[in-house]
Coordinates of N, CA and C in Angstrom, one line a residue:
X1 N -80.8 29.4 41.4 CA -79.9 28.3 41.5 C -80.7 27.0 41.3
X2 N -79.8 25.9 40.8 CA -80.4 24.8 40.6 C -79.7 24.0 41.0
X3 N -79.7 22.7 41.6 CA -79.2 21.8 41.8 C -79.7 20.1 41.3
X4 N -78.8 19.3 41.1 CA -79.2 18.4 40.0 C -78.1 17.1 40.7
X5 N -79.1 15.9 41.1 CA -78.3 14.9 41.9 C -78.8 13.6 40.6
X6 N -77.7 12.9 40.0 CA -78.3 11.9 39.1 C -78.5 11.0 40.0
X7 N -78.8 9.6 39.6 CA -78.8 8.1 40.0 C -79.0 7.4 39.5
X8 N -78.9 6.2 39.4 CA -79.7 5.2 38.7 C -78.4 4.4 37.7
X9 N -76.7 4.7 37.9 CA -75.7 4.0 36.9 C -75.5 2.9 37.9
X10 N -75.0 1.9 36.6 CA -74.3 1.0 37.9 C -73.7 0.5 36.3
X11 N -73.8 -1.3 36.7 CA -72.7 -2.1 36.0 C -73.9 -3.3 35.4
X12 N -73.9 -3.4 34.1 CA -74.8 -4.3 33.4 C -74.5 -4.8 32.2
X13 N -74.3 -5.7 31.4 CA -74.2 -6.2 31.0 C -74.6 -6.2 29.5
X14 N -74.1 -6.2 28.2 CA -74.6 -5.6 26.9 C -76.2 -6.5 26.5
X15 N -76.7 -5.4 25.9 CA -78.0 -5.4 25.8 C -79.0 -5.1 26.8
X16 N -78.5 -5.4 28.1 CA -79.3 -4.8 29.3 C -80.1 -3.3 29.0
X17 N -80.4 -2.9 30.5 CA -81.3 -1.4 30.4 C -80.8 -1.3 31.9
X18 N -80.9 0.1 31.7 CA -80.7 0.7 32.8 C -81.6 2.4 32.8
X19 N -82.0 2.9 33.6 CA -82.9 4.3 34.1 C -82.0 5.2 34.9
X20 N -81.6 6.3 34.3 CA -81.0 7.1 34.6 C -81.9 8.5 35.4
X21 N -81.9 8.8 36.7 CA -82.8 9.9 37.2 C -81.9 11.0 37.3
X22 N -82.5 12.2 37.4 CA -82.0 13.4 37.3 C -82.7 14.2 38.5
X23 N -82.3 14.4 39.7 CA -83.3 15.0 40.4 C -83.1 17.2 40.9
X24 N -84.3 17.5 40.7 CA -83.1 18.8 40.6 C -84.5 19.6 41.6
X25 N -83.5 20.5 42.2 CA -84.5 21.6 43.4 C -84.9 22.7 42.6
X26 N -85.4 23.5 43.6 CA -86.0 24.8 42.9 C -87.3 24.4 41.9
X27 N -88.1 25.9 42.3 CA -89.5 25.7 41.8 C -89.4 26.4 40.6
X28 N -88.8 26.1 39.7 CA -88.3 26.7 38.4 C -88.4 25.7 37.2
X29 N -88.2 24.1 37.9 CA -87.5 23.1 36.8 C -88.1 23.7 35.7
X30 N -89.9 23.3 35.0 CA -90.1 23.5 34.2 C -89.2 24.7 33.4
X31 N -89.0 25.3 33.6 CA -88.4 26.7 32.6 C -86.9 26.3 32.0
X32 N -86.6 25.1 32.9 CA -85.2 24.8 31.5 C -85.4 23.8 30.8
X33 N -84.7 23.9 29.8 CA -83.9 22.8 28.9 C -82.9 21.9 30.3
X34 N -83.4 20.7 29.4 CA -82.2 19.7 30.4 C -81.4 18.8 29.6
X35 N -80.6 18.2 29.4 CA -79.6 17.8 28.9 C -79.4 16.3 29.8
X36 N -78.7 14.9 28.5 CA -77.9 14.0 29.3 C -76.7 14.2 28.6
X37 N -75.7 14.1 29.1 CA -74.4 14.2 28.7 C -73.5 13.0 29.0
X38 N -72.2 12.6 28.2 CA -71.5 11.4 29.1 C -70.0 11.9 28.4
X39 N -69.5 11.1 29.5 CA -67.9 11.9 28.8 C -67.2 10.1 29.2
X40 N -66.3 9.5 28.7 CA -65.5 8.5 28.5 C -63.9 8.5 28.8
X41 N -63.4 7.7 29.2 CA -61.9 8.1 29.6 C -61.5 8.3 28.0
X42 N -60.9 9.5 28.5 CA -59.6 9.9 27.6 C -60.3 10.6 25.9
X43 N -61.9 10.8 26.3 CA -62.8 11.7 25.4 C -63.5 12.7 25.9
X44 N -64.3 13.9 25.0 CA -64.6 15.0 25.5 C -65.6 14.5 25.7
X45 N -66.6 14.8 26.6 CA -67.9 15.4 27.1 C -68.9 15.6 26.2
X46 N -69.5 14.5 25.5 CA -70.9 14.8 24.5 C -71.9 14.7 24.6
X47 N -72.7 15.1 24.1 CA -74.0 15.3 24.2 C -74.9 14.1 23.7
X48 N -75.6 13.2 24.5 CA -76.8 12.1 24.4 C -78.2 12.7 23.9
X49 N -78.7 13.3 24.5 CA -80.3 14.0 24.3 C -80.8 14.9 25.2
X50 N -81.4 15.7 24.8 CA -81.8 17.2 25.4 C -83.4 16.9 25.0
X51 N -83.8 17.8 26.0 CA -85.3 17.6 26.2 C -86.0 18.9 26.8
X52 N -86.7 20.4 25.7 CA -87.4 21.1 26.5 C -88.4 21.0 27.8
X53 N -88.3 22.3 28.4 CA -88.6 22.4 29.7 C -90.1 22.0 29.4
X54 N -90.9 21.9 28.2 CA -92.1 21.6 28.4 C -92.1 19.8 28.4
X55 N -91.0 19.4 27.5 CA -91.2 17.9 27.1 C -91.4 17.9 26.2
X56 N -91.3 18.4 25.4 CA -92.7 18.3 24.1 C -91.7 18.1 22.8
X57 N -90.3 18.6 23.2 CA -88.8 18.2 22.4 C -88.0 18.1 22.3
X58 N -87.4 16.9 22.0 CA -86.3 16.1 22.2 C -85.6 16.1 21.3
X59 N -83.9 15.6 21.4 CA -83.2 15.3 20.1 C -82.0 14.8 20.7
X60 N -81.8 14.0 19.9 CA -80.5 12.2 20.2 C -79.7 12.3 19.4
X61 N -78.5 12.4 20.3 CA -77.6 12.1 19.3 C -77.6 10.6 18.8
X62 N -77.2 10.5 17.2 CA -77.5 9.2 16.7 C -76.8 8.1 17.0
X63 N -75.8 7.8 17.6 CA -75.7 6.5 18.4 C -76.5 5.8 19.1
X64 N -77.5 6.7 19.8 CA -78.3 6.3 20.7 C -80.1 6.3 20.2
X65 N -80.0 6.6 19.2 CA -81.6 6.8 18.9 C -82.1 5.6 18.4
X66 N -83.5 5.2 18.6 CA -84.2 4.2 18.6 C -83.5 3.5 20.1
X67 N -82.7 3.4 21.2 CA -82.5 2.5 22.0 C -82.7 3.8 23.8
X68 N -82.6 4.8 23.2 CA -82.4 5.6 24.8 C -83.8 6.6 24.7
X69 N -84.4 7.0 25.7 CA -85.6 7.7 25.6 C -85.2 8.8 26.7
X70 N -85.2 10.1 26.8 CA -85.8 10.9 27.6 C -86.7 11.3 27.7
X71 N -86.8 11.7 29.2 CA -88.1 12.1 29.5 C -88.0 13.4 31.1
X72 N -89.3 14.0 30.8 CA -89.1 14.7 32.4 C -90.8 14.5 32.6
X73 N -90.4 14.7 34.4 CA -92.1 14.7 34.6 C -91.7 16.0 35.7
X74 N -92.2 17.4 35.2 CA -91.9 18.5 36.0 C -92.9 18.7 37.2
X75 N -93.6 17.9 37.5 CA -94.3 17.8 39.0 C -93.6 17.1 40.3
X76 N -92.6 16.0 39.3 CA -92.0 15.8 40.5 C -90.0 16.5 40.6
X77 N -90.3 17.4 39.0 CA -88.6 18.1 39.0 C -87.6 16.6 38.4
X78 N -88.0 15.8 37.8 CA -86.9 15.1 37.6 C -87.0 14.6 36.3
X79 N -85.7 14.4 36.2 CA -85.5 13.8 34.4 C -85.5 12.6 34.1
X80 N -85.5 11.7 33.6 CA -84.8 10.4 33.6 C -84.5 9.9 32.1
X81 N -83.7 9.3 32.1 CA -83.1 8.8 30.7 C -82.9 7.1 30.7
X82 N -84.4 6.4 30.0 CA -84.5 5.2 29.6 C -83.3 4.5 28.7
X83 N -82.5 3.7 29.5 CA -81.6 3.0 28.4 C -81.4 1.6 28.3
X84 N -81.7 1.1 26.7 CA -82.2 0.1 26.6 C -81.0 -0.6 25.5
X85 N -80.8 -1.8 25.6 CA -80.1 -2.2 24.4 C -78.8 -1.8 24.2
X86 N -78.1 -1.8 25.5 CA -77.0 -1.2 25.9 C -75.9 -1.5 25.2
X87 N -74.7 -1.2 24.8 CA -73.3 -1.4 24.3 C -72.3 -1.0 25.6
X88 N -70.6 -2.1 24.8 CA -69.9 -1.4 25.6 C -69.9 -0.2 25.6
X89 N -69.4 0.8 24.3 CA -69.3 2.0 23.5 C -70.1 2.8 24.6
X90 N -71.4 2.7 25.3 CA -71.9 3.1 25.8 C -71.4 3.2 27.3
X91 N -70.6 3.1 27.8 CA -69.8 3.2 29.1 C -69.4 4.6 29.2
X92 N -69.4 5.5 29.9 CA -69.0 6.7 30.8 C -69.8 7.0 31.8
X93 N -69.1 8.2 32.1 CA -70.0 8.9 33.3 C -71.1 9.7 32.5
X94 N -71.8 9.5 33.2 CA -73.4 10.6 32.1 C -73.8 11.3 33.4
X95 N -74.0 13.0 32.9 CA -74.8 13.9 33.7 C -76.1 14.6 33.2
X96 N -76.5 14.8 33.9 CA -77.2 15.5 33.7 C -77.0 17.0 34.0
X97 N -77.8 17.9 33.1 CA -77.5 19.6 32.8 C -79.0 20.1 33.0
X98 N -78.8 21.5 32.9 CA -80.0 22.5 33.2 C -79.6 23.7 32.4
X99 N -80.6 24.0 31.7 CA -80.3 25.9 31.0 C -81.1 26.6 30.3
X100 N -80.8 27.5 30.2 CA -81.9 28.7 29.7 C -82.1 27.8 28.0
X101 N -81.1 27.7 27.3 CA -81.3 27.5 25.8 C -81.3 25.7 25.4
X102 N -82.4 25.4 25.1 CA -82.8 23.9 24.4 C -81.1 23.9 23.4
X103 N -79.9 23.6 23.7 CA -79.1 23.2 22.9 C -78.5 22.2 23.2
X104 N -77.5 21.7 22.3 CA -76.9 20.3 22.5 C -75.1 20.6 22.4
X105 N -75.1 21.7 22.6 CA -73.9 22.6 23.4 C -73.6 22.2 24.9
X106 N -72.8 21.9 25.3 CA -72.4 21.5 27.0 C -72.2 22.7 27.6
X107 N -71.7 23.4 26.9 CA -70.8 24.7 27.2 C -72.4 25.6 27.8
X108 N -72.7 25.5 27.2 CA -74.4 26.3 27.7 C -75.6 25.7 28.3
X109 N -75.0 25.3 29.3 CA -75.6 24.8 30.1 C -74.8 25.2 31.5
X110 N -76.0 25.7 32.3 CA -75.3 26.2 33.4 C -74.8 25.6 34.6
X111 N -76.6 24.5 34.8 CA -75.9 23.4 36.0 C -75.7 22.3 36.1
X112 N -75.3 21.7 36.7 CA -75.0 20.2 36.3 C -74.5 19.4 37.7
X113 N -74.6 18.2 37.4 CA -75.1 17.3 38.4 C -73.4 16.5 38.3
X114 N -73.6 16.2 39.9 CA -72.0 15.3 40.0 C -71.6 13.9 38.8
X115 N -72.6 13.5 38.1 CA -72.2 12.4 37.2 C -72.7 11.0 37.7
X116 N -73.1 10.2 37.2 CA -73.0 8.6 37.8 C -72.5 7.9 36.6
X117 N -72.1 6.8 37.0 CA -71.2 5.7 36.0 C -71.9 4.8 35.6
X118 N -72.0 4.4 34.2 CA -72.4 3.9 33.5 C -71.6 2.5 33.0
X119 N -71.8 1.3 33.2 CA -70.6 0.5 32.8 C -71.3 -0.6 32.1
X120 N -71.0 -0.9 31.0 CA -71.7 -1.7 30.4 C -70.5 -3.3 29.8
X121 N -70.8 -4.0 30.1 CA -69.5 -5.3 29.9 C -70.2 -6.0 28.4
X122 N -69.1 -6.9 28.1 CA -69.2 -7.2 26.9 C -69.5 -8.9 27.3

């Protein structure tokens, strides 16, 4: 089992940054794929950027490439997702995921984290 508590959303302003953490238990992290995910009112649940259990690789969905970075540092189990050069467009809830397979599928991914809110004003 894994459990996964984000942090780091709040309310900022376009162009701002914000640091999204991912913190997750169990002495396992390294062995998954982790995932940021954000879903929007009244849209499905997509996929931002996934990042294997080693680090070593990543992939963004293209809205957000060149401005959002993932990362993990598996010594201390946590993920975080650098976001820079914010839009409104960029507003939902974003979670974070855990799973056996490096995909950019939601569906496969097993655990997942209550969500924090992302609010970005114009």
């Amino acid at each position: 089992q894994v459990q996964l508590v984000e942090s780091g959303g709040g309310l900022v302003q376009a162009g701002g940054s914000l640091r999204l953490s991912c913190a997750a238990s169990g002495r396992t992290f390294s062995s998954y794929a982790m995932g940021w995910f954000r879903q929007a009112p009244g849209k499905e649940r997509e996929f931002v950027a996934i990042i294997t259990g080693s680090g070593s690789n990543t992939i963004y969905t293209d809205s957000v490439k060149g401005r959002f970075t993932i990362s993990r540092d598996n010594a201390k189990n946590t993920m975080y997702l650098q976001m820079n050069s914010l839009k409104p467009e960029d507003t939902a809830v974003y979670y974070c995921a855990a799973g056996q397979r490096f995909t950019t599928y939601a569906r496969q991914y097993e655990y997942w984290g209550q969500g924090t809110q992302v609010t970005v004003s114009s």
